[in-house]
Coordinates of C-alpha atoms and ligand atoms in Angstrom, one line a residue:
X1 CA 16.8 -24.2 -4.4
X2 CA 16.2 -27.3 -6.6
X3 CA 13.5 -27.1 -9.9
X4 CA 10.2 -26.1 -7.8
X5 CA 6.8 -25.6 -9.6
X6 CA 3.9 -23.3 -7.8
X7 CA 0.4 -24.0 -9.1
X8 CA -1.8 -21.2 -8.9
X9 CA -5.3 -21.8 -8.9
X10 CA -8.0 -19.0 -9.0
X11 CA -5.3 -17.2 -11.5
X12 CA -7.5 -14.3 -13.1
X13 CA -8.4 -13.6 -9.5
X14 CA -8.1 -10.4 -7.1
X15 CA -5.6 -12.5 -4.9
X16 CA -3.3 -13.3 -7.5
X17 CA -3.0 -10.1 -8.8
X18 CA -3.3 -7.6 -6.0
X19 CA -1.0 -9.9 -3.7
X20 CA 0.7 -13.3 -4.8
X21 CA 2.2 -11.8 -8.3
X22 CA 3.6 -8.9 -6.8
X23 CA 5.1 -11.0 -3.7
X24 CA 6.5 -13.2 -6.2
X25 CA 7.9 -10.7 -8.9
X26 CA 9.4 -9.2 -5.7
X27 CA 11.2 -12.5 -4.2
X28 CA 12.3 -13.0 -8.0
X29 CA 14.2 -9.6 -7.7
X30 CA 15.7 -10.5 -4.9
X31 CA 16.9 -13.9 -6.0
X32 CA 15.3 -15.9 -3.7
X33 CA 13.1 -18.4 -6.2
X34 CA 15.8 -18.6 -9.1
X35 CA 14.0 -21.8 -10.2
X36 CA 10.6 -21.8 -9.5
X37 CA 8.2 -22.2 -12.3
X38 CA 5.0 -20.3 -12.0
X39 CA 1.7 -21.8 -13.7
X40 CA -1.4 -19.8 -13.5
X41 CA -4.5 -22.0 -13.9
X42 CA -7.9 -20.8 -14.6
X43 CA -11.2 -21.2 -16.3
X44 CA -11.1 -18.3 -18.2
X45 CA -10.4 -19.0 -21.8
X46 CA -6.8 -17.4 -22.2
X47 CA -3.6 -18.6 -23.4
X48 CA -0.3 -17.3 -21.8
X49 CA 0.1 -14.7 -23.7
X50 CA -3.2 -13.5 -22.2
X51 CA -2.0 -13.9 -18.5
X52 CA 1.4 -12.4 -18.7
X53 CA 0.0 -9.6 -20.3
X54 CA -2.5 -9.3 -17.3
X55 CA 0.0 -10.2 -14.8
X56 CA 1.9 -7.5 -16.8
X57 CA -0.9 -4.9 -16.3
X58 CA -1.4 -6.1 -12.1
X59 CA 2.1 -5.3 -11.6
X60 CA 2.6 -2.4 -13.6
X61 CA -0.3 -1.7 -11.1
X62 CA 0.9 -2.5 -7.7
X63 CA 4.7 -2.6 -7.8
X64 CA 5.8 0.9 -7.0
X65 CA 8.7 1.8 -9.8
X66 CA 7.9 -1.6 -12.0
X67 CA 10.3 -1.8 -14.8
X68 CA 10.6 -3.9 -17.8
X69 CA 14.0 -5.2 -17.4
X70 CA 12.8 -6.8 -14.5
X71 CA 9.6 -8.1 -15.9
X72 CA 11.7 -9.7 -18.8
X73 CA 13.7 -11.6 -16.2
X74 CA 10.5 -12.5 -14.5
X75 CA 8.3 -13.0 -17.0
X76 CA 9.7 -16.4 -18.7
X77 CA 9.2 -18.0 -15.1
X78 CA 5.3 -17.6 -15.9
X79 CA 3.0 -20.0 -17.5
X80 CA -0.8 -20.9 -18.0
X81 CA -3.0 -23.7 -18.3
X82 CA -6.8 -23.3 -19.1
X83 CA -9.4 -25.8 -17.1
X84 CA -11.9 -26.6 -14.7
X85 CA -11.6 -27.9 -11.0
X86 CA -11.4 -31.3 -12.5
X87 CA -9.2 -34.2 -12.2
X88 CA -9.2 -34.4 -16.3
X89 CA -8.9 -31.0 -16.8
X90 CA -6.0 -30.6 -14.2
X91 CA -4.0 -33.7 -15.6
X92 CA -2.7 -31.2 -18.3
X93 CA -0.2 -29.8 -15.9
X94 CA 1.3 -33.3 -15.1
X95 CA 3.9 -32.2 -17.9
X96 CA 4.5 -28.7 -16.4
X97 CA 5.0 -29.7 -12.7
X98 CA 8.1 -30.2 -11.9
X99 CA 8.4 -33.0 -9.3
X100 CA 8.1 -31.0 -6.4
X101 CA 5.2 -28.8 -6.3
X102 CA 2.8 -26.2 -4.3
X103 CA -0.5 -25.9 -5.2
X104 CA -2.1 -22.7 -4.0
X105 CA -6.0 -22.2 -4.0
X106 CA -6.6 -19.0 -4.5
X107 CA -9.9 -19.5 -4.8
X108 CA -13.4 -18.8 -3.6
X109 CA -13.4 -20.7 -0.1
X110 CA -17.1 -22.5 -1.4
X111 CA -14.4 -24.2 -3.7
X112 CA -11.6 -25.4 -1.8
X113 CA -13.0 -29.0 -1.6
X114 CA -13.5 -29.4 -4.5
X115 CA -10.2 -28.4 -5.6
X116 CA -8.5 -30.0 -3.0
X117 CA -10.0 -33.5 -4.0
X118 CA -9.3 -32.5 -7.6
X119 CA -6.2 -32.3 -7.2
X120 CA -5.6 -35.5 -5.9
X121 CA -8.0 -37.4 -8.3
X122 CA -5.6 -35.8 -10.7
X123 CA -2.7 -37.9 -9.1
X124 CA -0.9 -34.4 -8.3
X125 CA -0.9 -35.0 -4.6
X126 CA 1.6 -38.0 -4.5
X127 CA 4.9 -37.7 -3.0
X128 CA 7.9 -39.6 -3.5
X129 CA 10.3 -39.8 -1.1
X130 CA 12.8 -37.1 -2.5
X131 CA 10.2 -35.3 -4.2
X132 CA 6.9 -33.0 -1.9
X133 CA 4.1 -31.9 -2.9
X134 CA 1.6 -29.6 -0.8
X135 CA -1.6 -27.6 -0.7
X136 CA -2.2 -24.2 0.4
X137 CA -5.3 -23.3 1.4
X138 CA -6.9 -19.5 2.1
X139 CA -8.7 -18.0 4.5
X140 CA -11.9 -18.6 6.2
X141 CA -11.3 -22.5 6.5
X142 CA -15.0 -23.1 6.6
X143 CA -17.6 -21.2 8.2
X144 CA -18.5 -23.1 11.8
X145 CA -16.7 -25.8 13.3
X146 CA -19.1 -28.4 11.3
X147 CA -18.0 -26.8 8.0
X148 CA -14.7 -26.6 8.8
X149 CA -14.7 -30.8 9.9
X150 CA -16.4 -31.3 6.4
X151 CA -13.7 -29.6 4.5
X152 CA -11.0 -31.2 6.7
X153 CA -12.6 -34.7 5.7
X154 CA -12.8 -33.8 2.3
X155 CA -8.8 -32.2 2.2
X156 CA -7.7 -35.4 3.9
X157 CA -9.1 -37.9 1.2
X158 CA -5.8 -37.0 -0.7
X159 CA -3.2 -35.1 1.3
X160 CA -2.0 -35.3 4.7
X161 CA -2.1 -32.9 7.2
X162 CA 1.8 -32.3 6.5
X163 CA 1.0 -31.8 3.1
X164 CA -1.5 -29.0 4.2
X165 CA -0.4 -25.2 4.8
X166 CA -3.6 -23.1 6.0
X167 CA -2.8 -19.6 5.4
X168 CA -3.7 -17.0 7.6
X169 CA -1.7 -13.7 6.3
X170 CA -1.3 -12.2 9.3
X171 CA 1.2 -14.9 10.7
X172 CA 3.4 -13.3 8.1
X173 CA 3.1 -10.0 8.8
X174 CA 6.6 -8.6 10.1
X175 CA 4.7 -6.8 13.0
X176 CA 3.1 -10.5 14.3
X177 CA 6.4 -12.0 13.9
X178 CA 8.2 -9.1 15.7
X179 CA 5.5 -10.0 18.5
X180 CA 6.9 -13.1 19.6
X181 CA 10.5 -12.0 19.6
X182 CA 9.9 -8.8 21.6
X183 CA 8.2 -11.2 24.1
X184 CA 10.4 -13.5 24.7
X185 CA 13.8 -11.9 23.9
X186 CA 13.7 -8.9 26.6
X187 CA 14.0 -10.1 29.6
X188 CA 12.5 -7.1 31.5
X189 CA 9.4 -8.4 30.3
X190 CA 9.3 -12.0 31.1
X191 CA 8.7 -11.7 34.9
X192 CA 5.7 -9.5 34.1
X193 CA 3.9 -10.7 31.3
X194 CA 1.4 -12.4 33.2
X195 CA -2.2 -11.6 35.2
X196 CA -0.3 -10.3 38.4
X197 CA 1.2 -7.1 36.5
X198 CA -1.4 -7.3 33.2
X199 CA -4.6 -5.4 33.7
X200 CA -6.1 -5.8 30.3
X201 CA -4.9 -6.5 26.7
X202 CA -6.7 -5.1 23.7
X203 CA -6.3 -6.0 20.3
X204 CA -8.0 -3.6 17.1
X205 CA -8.3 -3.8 13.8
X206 CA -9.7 -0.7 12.4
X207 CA -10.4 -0.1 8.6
X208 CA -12.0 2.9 6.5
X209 CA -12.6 0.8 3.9
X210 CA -15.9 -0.9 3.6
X211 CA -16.8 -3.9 1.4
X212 CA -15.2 -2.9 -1.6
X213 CA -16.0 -5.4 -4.5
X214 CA -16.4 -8.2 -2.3
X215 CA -20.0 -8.3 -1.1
X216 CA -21.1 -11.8 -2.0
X217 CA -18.0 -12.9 0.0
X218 CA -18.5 -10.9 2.6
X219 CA -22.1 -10.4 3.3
X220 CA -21.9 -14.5 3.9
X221 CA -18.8 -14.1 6.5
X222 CA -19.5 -10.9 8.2
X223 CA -16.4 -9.2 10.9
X224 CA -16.4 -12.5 13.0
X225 CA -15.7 -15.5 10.8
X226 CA -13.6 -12.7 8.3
X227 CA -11.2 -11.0 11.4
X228 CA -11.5 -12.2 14.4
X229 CA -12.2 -16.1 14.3
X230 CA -8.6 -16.2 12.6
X231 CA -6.5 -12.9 12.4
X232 CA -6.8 -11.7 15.8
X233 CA -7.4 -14.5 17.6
X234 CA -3.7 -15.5 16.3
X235 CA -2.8 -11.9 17.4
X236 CA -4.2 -13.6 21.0
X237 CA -2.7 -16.7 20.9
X238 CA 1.1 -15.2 20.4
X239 CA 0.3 -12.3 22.9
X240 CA -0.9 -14.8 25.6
X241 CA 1.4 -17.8 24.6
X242 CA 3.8 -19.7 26.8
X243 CA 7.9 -19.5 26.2
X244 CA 8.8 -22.4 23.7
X245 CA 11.7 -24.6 25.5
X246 CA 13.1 -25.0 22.0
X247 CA 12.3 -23.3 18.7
X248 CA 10.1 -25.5 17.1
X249 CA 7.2 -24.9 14.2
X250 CA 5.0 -27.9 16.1
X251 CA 5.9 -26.9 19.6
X252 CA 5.0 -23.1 18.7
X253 CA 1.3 -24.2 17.1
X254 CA 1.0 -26.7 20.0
X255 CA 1.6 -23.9 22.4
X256 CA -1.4 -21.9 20.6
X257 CA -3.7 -24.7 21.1
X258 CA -3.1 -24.6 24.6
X259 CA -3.8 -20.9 24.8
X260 CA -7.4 -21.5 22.9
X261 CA -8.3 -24.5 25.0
X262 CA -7.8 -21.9 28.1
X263 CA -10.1 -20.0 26.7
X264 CA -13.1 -20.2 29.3
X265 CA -15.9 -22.0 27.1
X266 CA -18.5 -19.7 25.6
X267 CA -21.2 -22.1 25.0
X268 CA -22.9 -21.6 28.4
X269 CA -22.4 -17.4 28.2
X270 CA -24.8 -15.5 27.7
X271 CA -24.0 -14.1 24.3
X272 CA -24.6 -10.0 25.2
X273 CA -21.9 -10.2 27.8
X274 CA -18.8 -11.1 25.9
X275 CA -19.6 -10.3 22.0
X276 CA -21.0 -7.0 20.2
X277 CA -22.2 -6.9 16.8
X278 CA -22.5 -3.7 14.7
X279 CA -22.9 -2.4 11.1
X280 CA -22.6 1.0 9.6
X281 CA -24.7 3.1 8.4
X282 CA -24.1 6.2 6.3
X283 CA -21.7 8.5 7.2
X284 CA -18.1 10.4 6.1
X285 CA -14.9 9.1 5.7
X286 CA -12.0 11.1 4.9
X287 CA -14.5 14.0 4.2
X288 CA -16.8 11.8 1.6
X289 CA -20.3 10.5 1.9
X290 CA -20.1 7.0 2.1
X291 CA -23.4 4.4 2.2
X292 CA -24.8 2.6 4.3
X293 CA -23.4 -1.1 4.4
X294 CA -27.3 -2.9 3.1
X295 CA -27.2 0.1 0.4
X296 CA -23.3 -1.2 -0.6
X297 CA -24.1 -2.9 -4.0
X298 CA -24.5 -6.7 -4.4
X299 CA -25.6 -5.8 -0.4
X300 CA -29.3 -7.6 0.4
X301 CA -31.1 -4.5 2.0
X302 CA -32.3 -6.7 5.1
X303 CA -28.6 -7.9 5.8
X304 CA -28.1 -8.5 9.3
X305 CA -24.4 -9.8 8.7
X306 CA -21.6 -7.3 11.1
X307 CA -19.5 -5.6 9.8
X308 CA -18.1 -4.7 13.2
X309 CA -17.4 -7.3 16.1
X310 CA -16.0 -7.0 19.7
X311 CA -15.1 -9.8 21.9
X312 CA -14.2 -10.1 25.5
X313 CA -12.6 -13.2 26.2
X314 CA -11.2 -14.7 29.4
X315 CA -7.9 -17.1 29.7
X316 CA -8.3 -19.5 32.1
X317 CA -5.0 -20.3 33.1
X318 CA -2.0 -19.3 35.6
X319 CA -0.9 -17.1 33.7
X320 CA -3.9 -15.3 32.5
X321 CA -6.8 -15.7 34.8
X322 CA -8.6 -12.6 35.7
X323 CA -7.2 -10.7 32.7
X324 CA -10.0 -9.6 30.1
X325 CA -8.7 -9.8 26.2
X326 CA -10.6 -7.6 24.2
X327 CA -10.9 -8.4 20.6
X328 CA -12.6 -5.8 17.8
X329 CA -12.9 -5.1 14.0
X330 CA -14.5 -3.4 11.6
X331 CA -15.0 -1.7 8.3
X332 CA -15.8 1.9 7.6
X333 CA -14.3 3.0 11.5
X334 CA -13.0 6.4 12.0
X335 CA -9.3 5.3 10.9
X336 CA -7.2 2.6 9.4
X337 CA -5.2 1.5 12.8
X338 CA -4.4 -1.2 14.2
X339 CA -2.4 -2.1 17.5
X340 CA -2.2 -4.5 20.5
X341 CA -2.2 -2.6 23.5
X342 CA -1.0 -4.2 27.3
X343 CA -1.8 -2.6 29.9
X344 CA 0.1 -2.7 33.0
X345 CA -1.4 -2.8 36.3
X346 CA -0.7 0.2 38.8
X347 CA 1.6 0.3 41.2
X348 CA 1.6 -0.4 44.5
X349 CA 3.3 2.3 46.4
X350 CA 3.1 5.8 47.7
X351 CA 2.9 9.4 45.3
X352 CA 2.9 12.6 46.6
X353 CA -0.2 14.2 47.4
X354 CA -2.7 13.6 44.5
X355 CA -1.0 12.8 41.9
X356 CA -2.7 10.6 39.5
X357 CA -0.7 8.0 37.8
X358 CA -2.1 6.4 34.3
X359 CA -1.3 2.9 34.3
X360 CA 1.2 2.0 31.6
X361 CA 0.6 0.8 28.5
X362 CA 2.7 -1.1 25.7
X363 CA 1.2 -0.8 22.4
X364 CA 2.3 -2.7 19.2
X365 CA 1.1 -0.6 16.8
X366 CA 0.2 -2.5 13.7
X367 CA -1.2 -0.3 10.8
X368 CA -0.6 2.4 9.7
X369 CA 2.7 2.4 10.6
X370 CA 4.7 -0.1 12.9
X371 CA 5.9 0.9 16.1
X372 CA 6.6 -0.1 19.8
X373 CA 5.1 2.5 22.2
X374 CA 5.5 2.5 26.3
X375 CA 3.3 4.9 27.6
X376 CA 4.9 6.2 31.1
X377 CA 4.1 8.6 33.7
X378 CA 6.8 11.2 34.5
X379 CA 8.0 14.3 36.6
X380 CA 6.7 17.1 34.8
X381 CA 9.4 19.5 34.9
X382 CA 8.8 22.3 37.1
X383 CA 8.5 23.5 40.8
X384 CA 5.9 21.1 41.8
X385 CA 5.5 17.5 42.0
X386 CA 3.4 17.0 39.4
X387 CA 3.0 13.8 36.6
X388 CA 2.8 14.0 33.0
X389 CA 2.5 11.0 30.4
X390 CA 5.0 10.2 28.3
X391 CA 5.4 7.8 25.4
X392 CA 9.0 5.8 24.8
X393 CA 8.2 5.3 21.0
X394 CA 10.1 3.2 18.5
X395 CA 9.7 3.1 14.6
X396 CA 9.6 -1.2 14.0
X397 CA 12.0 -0.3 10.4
X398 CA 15.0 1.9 10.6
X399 CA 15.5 3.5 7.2
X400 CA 17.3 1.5 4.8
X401 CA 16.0 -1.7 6.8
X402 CA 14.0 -4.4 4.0
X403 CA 10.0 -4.7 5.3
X404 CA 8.9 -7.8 4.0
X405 CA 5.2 -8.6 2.8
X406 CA 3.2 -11.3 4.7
X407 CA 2.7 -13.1 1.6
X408 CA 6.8 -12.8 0.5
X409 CA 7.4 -14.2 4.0
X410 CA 4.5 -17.1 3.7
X411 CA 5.5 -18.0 0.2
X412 CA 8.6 -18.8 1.0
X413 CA 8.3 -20.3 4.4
X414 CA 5.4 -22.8 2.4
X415 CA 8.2 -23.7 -0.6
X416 CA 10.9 -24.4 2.3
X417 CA 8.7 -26.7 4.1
X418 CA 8.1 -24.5 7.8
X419 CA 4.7 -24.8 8.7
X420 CA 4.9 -22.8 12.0
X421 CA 3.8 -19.5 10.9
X422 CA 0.4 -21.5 9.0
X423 CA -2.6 -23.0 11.2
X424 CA -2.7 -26.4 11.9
X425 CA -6.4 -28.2 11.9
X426 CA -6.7 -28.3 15.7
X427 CA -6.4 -24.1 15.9
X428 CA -8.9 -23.6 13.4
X429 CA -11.0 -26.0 15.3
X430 CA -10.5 -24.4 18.8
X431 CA -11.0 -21.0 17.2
X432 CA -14.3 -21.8 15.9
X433 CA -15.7 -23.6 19.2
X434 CA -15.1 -20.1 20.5
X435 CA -16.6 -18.0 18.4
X436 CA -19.5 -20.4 16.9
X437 CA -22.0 -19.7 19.8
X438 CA -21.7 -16.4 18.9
X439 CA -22.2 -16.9 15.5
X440 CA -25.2 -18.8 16.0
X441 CA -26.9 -16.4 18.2
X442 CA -26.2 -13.4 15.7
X443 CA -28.6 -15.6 12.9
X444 CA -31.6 -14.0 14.5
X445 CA -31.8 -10.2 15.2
X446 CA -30.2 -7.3 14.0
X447 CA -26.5 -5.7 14.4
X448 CA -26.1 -2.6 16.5
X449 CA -25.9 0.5 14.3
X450 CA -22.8 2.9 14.2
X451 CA -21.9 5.5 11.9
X452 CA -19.5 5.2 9.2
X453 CA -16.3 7.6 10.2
X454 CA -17.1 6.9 13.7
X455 CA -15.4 4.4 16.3
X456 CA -17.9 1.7 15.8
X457 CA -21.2 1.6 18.0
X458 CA -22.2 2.5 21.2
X459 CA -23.2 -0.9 22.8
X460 CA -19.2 -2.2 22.4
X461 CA -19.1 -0.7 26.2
X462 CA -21.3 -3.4 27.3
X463 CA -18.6 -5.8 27.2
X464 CA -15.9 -4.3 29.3
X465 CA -15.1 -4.3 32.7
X466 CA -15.5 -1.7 35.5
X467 CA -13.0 0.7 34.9
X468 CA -11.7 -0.4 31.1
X469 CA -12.7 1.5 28.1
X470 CA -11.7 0.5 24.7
X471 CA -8.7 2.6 23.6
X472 CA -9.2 5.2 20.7
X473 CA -8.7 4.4 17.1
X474 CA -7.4 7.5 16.3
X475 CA -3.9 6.6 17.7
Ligands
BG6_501 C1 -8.3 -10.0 5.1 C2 -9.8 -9.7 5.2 O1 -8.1 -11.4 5.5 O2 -7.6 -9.1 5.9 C3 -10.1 -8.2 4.8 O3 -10.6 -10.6 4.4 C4 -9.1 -7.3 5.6 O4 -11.4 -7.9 5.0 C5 -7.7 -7.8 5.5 O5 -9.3 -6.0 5.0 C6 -6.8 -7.0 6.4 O6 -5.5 -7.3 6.2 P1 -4.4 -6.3 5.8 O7 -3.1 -7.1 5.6 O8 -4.8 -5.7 4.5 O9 -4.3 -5.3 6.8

């Protein structure tokens, strides 16, 4: 790896410290960015001295077993510049950059035009031809599909759109990646991966925690625009994608466009029959009182923003038509889980007397711990023909085995130049033509209650079909 610099913007931040340092201080261990210099640039009045000594702290933090021989190898990769989000201010790091450079806004998203177009004013976004430079920009990337345009216009004034890597973490996550290969490297699932063996796929994202210190952020975005307009509608678009004829980052993101412009369009639904809203209320998690979500503080008493949302969406194509995805989220549910669950559709063929026969399920199990499950029916031993269900589990990591962090994988994929596992402008797009009529309906009214601890509220039924039930999030 030749001289690289990374530009971290936003770095006194939560992000910075919670996940990019450690991923970093992490890769550095393993001697996969030998030359990268790191400059952490902020408006906060420190010198670096300051930063490394909070970076120091943050790690000591979040790195399970820190020590300081590492951090002394680490540390003198680390550097700070003071500023605002302007071009004059951001001209200091001219002589710090080396010539090929990532910038990486780790910002609030209100700022990432502005820093996007400081940047360039700066004269930071110009590329040579042996030398790169690109943007990374976070999560939500804006909050309609007319927001999103604006900051797309105002990105593009300076950088291309192969300068630009939009981050969504989940694309890194070892158990989305795994997705793809289990698909399309067994072969005994090929020939059935499609609406005349699929019943019903569901996809959750369950969390105990609630708001956290985040409110003003997320009071604006609410469950949709913060889960499911990105995360697990890319958890969609990998489950329901078609086989790539070559391995390609541009083929793979064109292949997810496809699978969002099959989505049938929403604009013309009516609103109750394919999305639920919800927020919590008080309740108990883990055995403690928790608030209600307009009690959180920084929380506007007369919020109607979700903190839960469910989605039934259809895929109108060969492959998919006729098979309901269920999408849902929330904070303060009954458990941290997550999993996308297949279901398979019975089978067509005679059983002894009444025996009933659960249809099978395959179940990528996310959070808490990664796993593969096949739920099967089976003899249960004994005299009589009788069933039982059984589950064909595997762990994802075998002991030993190295789990890599989302943002270690993204990091490095950004600095080597793959853009497939980050969104290119035309998915963001398509995901927010989904979701946006939705959004625009849920200004008026209020959410559905549910109670913290519980598995999110009542009127989530509404959207299934006859016969499906959403699975439990107790795993
Ligand atoms: C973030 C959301 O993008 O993803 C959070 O803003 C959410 O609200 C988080 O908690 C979930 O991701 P992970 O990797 O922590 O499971």
């Amino acid at each position: 790896m030749p001289n690289l610099s990374l530009m971290i913007l936003g770095a006194s931040g939560d992000l910075t410290k919670r996940l990019l340092m450690p991923s970093l201080f992490r890769l550095h261990k393993l001697g996969l960015i030998p030359k990268l210099n790191i400059i952490g640039y902020s408006i906060d009045k420190w010198d670096r001295d300051a930063f490394l000594k909070h970076i120091h702290d943050a790690l000591q933090q979040f790195i399970p077993g820190f020590n300081e021989a590492d951090w002394a190898s680490f540390s003198p990769h680390l550097d700070f510049i003071s500023g605002e989000l302007s071009a004059k201010d951001l001209q200091q790091a001219q002589e710090k950059l080396s010539p090929s450079a990532l910038f990486y806004l780790a910002l609030p998203p209100t700022l990432f035009g502005q820093a996007a177009q400081a940047i360039g004013d700066a004269g930071l976004a110009e590329q040579t031809d042996n030398n790169w430079r690109r943007i990374l920009i976070e999560k939500p990337f804006g909050t309609d599909l007319a927001s999103a345009e604006v900051l797309r216009t105002q990105v593009h004034t300076h950088w291309d759109e192969s300068q630009v890597y939009r981050i969504d973490h989940f694309l890194g996550k070892e158990a989305t990646q795994n997705l793809m290969i289990f698909r399309f490297a067994n072969r005994v699932l090929a020939p059935v991966w499609n609406a005349e063996h699929i019943e019903q796929v569901q996809i959750s994202y369950a969390e105990t925690l609630g708001v956290e210190n985040r409110a003003v952020y997320y009071d604006r975005s609410g469950a949709m625009r913060d889960m499911l307009q990105n995360h697990l509608m890319q958890l969609l678009t990998l489950t329901a994608i078609e086989p790539l004829g070559r391995w390609d980052g541009e083929i793979l993101r064109d292949h997810k466009v496809e699978v969002l412009k099959s989505i049938r369009p929403t604009e013309n639904m009516q609103v109750d029959t394919w999305a639920v809203r919800g927020q919590y209320c008080a309740g108990q998690i883990d055995g403690n009182s928790v608030a209600d979500y307009c009690n959180e503080p920084g929380i506007p008493i007369d919020t109607n923003t979700e903190t839960f949302a469910a989605l039934r969406l259809e895929i109108d194509n060969w492959r998919w038509k006729g098979v309901p995805f269920y999408l849902r989220s929330g904070k303060r549910l009954a458990n941290n889980y997550a999993e996308i669950a297949v279901q398979f559709r019975a089978p067509a063929g005679a059983l002894p007397g009444d025996i009933s026969v659960e249809n099978n399920w395959l179940v990528f199990r996310l959070s808490p711990e990664m796993g593969m499950d096949m739920h099967m029916t089976a003899k249960l031993p004994g005299m009589n023909l009788q069933t039982h269900d059984i589950v064909l589990s595997a762990p994802y990591t075998q002991p030993g085995q190295y789990e890599v962090s989302a943002y270690e994988q993204l990091l490095i994929d950004a600095l080597n130049g793959d853009r497939a596992h980050f969104l290119r402008f035309d998915e963001v797009e398509w995901a927010w033509r989904i979701i946006d009529p939705a959004l625009k309906a849920w200004e008026q009214g209020m959410p559905d209650l549910y109670k913290a601890g519980s598995e999110g509220p009542e009127s989530q039924d509404r959207i299934m079909r006859s016969g499906h039930h959403w699975r439990s999030l107790l795993g």
